[in-house]
Amino acid sequence: MSKRQPAPRLADFLPYQLSVASNAVSTRIAQQYRQRFGLKTTEWRIMAVLGDGGAQTQRELSQLTLMDKVPVNRACKRLEDRGLVRRTPNTRDGRSHLLELTDEGWAVHGGVMPLALKIETEMFAVLNPEERAALHDMLHRIRENAGDFDAESLAD
């Protein structure tokens, strides 16, 4: 595999570095949960959000993951077809549905989460605890400074 480097200006562009680092870490973790659980990255992110926050609408899932509504819709449909999530009427808004993990979805979530955390520990072992805490804090502040986005604006 080629290890060609991007142009120097691009390589020094912080958003590019963040994107490449994020993709590399996500891909490393995704290889494992794809092999063991047959999940794509978008599907796992949706399951993780549902596992952390409970039932959500597809619009809320787009907002929380900062993913376009089309891939979120496709992933939700695949998860529903596999019996990992269920769709129920949203009593707060009759026009939408809530998605939540099924018992089988919780079982898969319970298998993937420890695996993801193990790989996270391995990936970030190159940083000492203070550096990890500082990175976490810096990423949180950068995300907050970027502002809020409407789910409609997330399309490429």
PDB file of C-alpha atoms in Angstrom:
ATOM      1  CA  MET A   1       0.000   0.000   0.000  1.00  0.00           C
ATOM      2  CA  SER A   2       1.314   3.433  -0.922  1.00  0.00           C
ATOM      3  CA  LYS A   3       2.218   5.808   1.885  1.00  0.00           C
ATOM      4  CA  ARG A   4       2.203   8.895  -0.317  1.00  0.00           C
ATOM      5  CA  GLN A   5       2.001  12.102   1.642  1.00  0.00           C
ATOM      6  CA  PRO A   6      -0.441  14.923   0.883  1.00  0.00           C
ATOM      7  CA  ALA A   7       0.845  18.298  -0.220  1.00  0.00           C
ATOM      8  CA  PRO A   8       2.614  20.105   2.653  1.00  0.00           C
ATOM      9  CA  ARG A   9      -0.085  22.756   3.025  1.00  0.00           C
ATOM     10  CA  LEU A  10      -2.795  20.119   3.296  1.00  0.00           C
ATOM     11  CA  ALA A  11      -0.730  17.980   5.686  1.00  0.00           C
ATOM     12  CA  ASP A  12      -0.384  20.997   7.997  1.00  0.00           C
ATOM     13  CA  PHE A  13      -4.098  21.894   7.820  1.00  0.00           C
ATOM     14  CA  LEU A  14      -5.510  20.944  11.223  1.00  0.00           C
ATOM     15  CA  PRO A  15      -9.020  19.992  10.009  1.00  0.00           C
ATOM     16  CA  TYR A  16      -7.387  17.596   7.538  1.00  0.00           C
ATOM     17  CA  GLN A  17      -5.225  16.086  10.295  1.00  0.00           C
ATOM     18  CA  LEU A  18      -8.279  15.668  12.556  1.00  0.00           C
ATOM     19  CA  SER A  19     -10.250  14.019   9.767  1.00  0.00           C
ATOM     20  CA  VAL A  20      -7.470  11.602   8.825  1.00  0.00           C
ATOM     21  CA  ALA A  21      -6.777  10.692  12.462  1.00  0.00           C
ATOM     22  CA  SER A  22     -10.488  10.186  13.131  1.00  0.00           C
ATOM     23  CA  ASN A  23     -10.894   8.024  10.042  1.00  0.00           C
ATOM     24  CA  ALA A  24      -7.845   5.936  10.946  1.00  0.00           C
ATOM     25  CA  VAL A  25      -9.041   5.261  14.502  1.00  0.00           C
ATOM     26  CA  SER A  26     -12.627   4.616  13.360  1.00  0.00           C
ATOM     27  CA  THR A  27     -11.435   2.248  10.635  1.00  0.00           C
ATOM     28  CA  ARG A  28      -9.262   0.330  13.111  1.00  0.00           C
ATOM     29  CA  ILE A  29     -12.226  -0.178  15.439  1.00  0.00           C
ATOM     30  CA  ALA A  30     -14.676  -0.783  12.564  1.00  0.00           C
ATOM     31  CA  GLN A  31     -12.607  -3.691  11.239  1.00  0.00           C
ATOM     32  CA  GLN A  32     -13.268  -5.550  14.466  1.00  0.00           C
ATOM     33  CA  TYR A  33     -16.987  -4.916  14.876  1.00  0.00           C
ATOM     34  CA  ARG A  34     -17.590  -5.514  11.157  1.00  0.00           C
ATOM     35  CA  GLN A  35     -15.897  -8.926  11.392  1.00  0.00           C
ATOM     36  CA  ARG A  36     -17.510  -9.989  14.646  1.00  0.00           C
ATOM     37  CA  PHE A  37     -20.935  -8.372  14.440  1.00  0.00           C
ATOM     38  CA  GLY A  38     -21.500  -7.506  10.763  1.00  0.00           C
ATOM     39  CA  LEU A  39     -21.987  -3.805  11.498  1.00  0.00           C
ATOM     40  CA  LYS A  40     -20.970  -0.853   9.385  1.00  0.00           C
ATOM     41  CA  THR A  41     -19.596   2.289  11.038  1.00  0.00           C
ATOM     42  CA  THR A  42     -22.838   4.236  10.632  1.00  0.00           C
ATOM     43  CA  GLU A  43     -24.834   1.364  12.120  1.00  0.00           C
ATOM     44  CA  TRP A  44     -22.547   1.085  15.119  1.00  0.00           C
ATOM     45  CA  ARG A  45     -22.608   4.829  15.758  1.00  0.00           C
ATOM     46  CA  ILE A  46     -26.396   4.765  15.780  1.00  0.00           C
ATOM     47  CA  MET A  47     -26.420   1.795  18.138  1.00  0.00           C
ATOM     48  CA  ALA A  48     -23.913   3.519  20.419  1.00  0.00           C
ATOM     49  CA  VAL A  49     -26.040   6.685  20.582  1.00  0.00           C
ATOM     50  CA  LEU A  50     -29.186   4.661  21.265  1.00  0.00           C
ATOM     51  CA  GLY A  51     -27.322   2.692  23.935  1.00  0.00           C
ATOM     52  CA  ASP A  52     -26.145   5.880  25.635  1.00  0.00           C
ATOM     53  CA  GLY A  53     -29.199   8.085  25.227  1.00  0.00           C
ATOM     54  CA  GLY A  54     -32.187   5.823  24.771  1.00  0.00           C
ATOM     55  CA  ALA A  55     -34.861   6.153  22.110  1.00  0.00           C
ATOM     56  CA  GLN A  56     -34.257   8.836  19.461  1.00  0.00           C
ATOM     57  CA  THR A  57     -35.805   9.988  16.206  1.00  0.00           C
ATOM     58  CA  GLN A  58     -33.791   9.672  13.015  1.00  0.00           C
ATOM     59  CA  ARG A  59     -33.456  13.461  12.952  1.00  0.00           C
ATOM     60  CA  GLU A  60     -32.045  13.399  16.493  1.00  0.00           C
ATOM     61  CA  LEU A  61     -29.644  10.635  15.465  1.00  0.00           C
ATOM     62  CA  SER A  62     -28.425  12.786  12.568  1.00  0.00           C
ATOM     63  CA  GLN A  63     -27.904  15.711  14.936  1.00  0.00           C
ATOM     64  CA  LEU A  64     -26.119  13.685  17.611  1.00  0.00           C
ATOM     65  CA  THR A  65     -23.780  11.905  15.201  1.00  0.00           C
ATOM     66  CA  LEU A  66     -23.337  14.814  12.766  1.00  0.00           C
ATOM     67  CA  MET A  67     -24.166  12.406   9.946  1.00  0.00           C
ATOM     68  CA  ASP A  68     -26.354  13.168   6.929  1.00  0.00           C
ATOM     69  CA  LYS A  69     -29.935  11.934   7.181  1.00  0.00           C
ATOM     70  CA  VAL A  70     -29.646   9.621   4.134  1.00  0.00           C
ATOM     71  CA  PRO A  71     -26.948   7.304   5.579  1.00  0.00           C
ATOM     72  CA  VAL A  72     -28.690   7.470   8.966  1.00  0.00           C
ATOM     73  CA  ASN A  73     -31.976   6.438   7.344  1.00  0.00           C
ATOM     74  CA  ARG A  74     -30.299   3.525   5.527  1.00  0.00           C
ATOM     75  CA  ALA A  75     -28.479   2.376   8.643  1.00  0.00           C
ATOM     76  CA  CYS A  76     -31.655   2.539  10.740  1.00  0.00           C
ATOM     77  CA  LYS A  77     -33.482   0.459   8.137  1.00  0.00           C
ATOM     78  CA  ARG A  78     -30.710  -2.185   8.125  1.00  0.00           C
ATOM     79  CA  LEU A  79     -30.656  -2.289  11.925  1.00  0.00           C
ATOM     80  CA  GLU A  80     -34.426  -2.632  12.023  1.00  0.00           C
ATOM     81  CA  ASP A  81     -34.347  -5.406   9.379  1.00  0.00           C
ATOM     82  CA  ARG A  82     -31.767  -7.264  11.498  1.00  0.00           C
ATOM     83  CA  GLY A  83     -33.922  -6.935  14.609  1.00  0.00           C
ATOM     84  CA  LEU A  84     -31.354  -4.776  16.441  1.00  0.00           C
ATOM     85  CA  VAL A  85     -33.606  -1.717  16.717  1.00  0.00           C
ATOM     86  CA  ARG A  86     -37.349  -1.232  16.786  1.00  0.00           C
ATOM     87  CA  ARG A  87     -39.385   1.689  15.572  1.00  0.00           C
ATOM     88  CA  THR A  88     -42.288   2.962  17.683  1.00  0.00           C
ATOM     89  CA  PRO A  89     -44.624   5.928  17.212  1.00  0.00           C
ATOM     90  CA  ASN A  90     -43.324   9.152  18.711  1.00  0.00           C
ATOM     91  CA  THR A  91     -45.971  10.365  21.151  1.00  0.00           C
ATOM     92  CA  ARG A  92     -44.308  13.807  21.250  1.00  0.00           C
ATOM     93  CA  ASP A  93     -44.665  14.208  17.476  1.00  0.00           C
ATOM     94  CA  GLY A  94     -47.075  12.093  15.461  1.00  0.00           C
ATOM     95  CA  ARG A  95     -45.047  12.619  12.279  1.00  0.00           C
ATOM     96  CA  SER A  96     -41.940  10.768  13.415  1.00  0.00           C
ATOM     97  CA  HIS A  97     -40.929   7.506  15.043  1.00  0.00           C
ATOM     98  CA  LEU A  98     -38.564   6.674  17.863  1.00  0.00           C
ATOM     99  CA  LEU A  99     -35.849   4.104  17.378  1.00  0.00           C
ATOM    100  CA  GLU A 100     -34.581   2.066  20.291  1.00  0.00           C
ATOM    101  CA  LEU A 101     -32.423  -0.986  20.785  1.00  0.00           C
ATOM    102  CA  THR A 102     -34.153  -4.360  20.999  1.00  0.00           C
ATOM    103  CA  ASP A 103     -32.976  -7.044  23.424  1.00  0.00           C
ATOM    104  CA  GLU A 104     -30.822  -8.427  20.610  1.00  0.00           C
ATOM    105  CA  GLY A 105     -29.537  -4.907  19.920  1.00  0.00           C
ATOM    106  CA  TRP A 106     -28.576  -4.529  23.575  1.00  0.00           C
ATOM    107  CA  ALA A 107     -26.749  -7.864  23.414  1.00  0.00           C
ATOM    108  CA  VAL A 108     -24.740  -6.746  20.369  1.00  0.00           C
ATOM    109  CA  HIS A 109     -24.103  -3.356  22.009  1.00  0.00           C
ATOM    110  CA  GLY A 110     -22.839  -5.197  25.072  1.00  0.00           C
ATOM    111  CA  GLY A 111     -20.404  -7.143  22.899  1.00  0.00           C
ATOM    112  CA  VAL A 112     -19.158  -4.264  20.783  1.00  0.00           C
ATOM    113  CA  MET A 113     -18.667  -1.700  23.545  1.00  0.00           C
ATOM    114  CA  PRO A 114     -15.948  -3.590  25.455  1.00  0.00           C
ATOM    115  CA  LEU A 115     -14.216  -4.375  22.150  1.00  0.00           C
ATOM    116  CA  ALA A 116     -14.302  -0.706  21.098  1.00  0.00           C
ATOM    117  CA  LEU A 117     -13.005   0.416  24.488  1.00  0.00           C
ATOM    118  CA  LYS A 118     -10.187  -2.140  24.350  1.00  0.00           C
ATOM    119  CA  ILE A 119      -9.089  -0.911  20.931  1.00  0.00           C
ATOM    120  CA  GLU A 120      -9.396   2.698  22.100  1.00  0.00           C
ATOM    121  CA  THR A 121      -7.037   1.888  24.977  1.00  0.00           C
ATOM    122  CA  GLU A 122      -4.571   0.282  22.555  1.00  0.00           C
ATOM    123  CA  MET A 123      -4.747   3.167  20.078  1.00  0.00           C
ATOM    124  CA  PHE A 124      -4.232   5.864  22.690  1.00  0.00           C
ATOM    125  CA  ALA A 125      -1.522   4.020  24.628  1.00  0.00           C
ATOM    126  CA  VAL A 126       0.979   6.282  22.853  1.00  0.00           C
ATOM    127  CA  LEU A 127      -0.331   9.114  25.072  1.00  0.00           C
ATOM    128  CA  ASN A 128       0.139   9.325  28.816  1.00  0.00           C
ATOM    129  CA  PRO A 129      -2.957   9.924  31.004  1.00  0.00           C
ATOM    130  CA  GLU A 130      -2.382  13.688  31.133  1.00  0.00           C
ATOM    131  CA  GLU A 131      -2.057  13.883  27.340  1.00  0.00           C
ATOM    132  CA  ARG A 132      -5.241  11.820  26.858  1.00  0.00           C
ATOM    133  CA  ALA A 133      -7.138  14.100  29.242  1.00  0.00           C
ATOM    134  CA  ALA A 134      -5.769  17.197  27.495  1.00  0.00           C
ATOM    135  CA  LEU A 135      -6.683  15.809  24.059  1.00  0.00           C
ATOM    136  CA  HIS A 136     -10.192  14.991  25.252  1.00  0.00           C
ATOM    137  CA  ASP A 137     -10.593  18.496  26.643  1.00  0.00           C
ATOM    138  CA  MET A 138      -9.205  20.156  23.509  1.00  0.00           C
ATOM    139  CA  LEU A 139     -11.435  18.138  21.180  1.00  0.00           C
ATOM    140  CA  HIS A 140     -14.469  18.985  23.314  1.00  0.00           C
ATOM    141  CA  ARG A 141     -13.648  22.698  23.186  1.00  0.00           C
ATOM    142  CA  ILE A 142     -13.047  22.606  19.420  1.00  0.00           C
ATOM    143  CA  ARG A 143     -16.365  20.805  18.869  1.00  0.00           C
ATOM    144  CA  GLU A 144     -18.189  23.354  21.028  1.00  0.00           C
ATOM    145  CA  ASN A 145     -16.531  26.233  19.185  1.00  0.00           C
ATOM    146  CA  ALA A 146     -17.602  24.816  15.809  1.00  0.00           C
ATOM    147  CA  GLY A 147     -21.233  25.518  16.710  1.00  0.00           C
ATOM    148  CA  ASP A 148     -24.507  23.736  16.152  1.00  0.00           C
ATOM    149  CA  PHE A 149     -25.686  22.341  12.853  1.00  0.00           C
ATOM    150  CA  ASP A 150     -29.107  21.551  11.514  1.00  0.00           C
ATOM    151  CA  ALA A 151     -29.415  17.953  10.290  1.00  0.00           C
ATOM    152  CA  GLU A 152     -30.392  19.299   6.862  1.00  0.00           C
ATOM    153  CA  SER A 153     -27.040  21.064   6.506  1.00  0.00           C
ATOM    154  CA  LEU A 154     -24.985  17.893   7.030  1.00  0.00           C
ATOM    155  CA  ALA A 155     -25.278  16.591   3.454  1.00  0.00           C
ATOM    156  CA  ASP A 156     -22.071  16.640   1.414  1.00  0.00           C
TER     157      ASP A 156
END
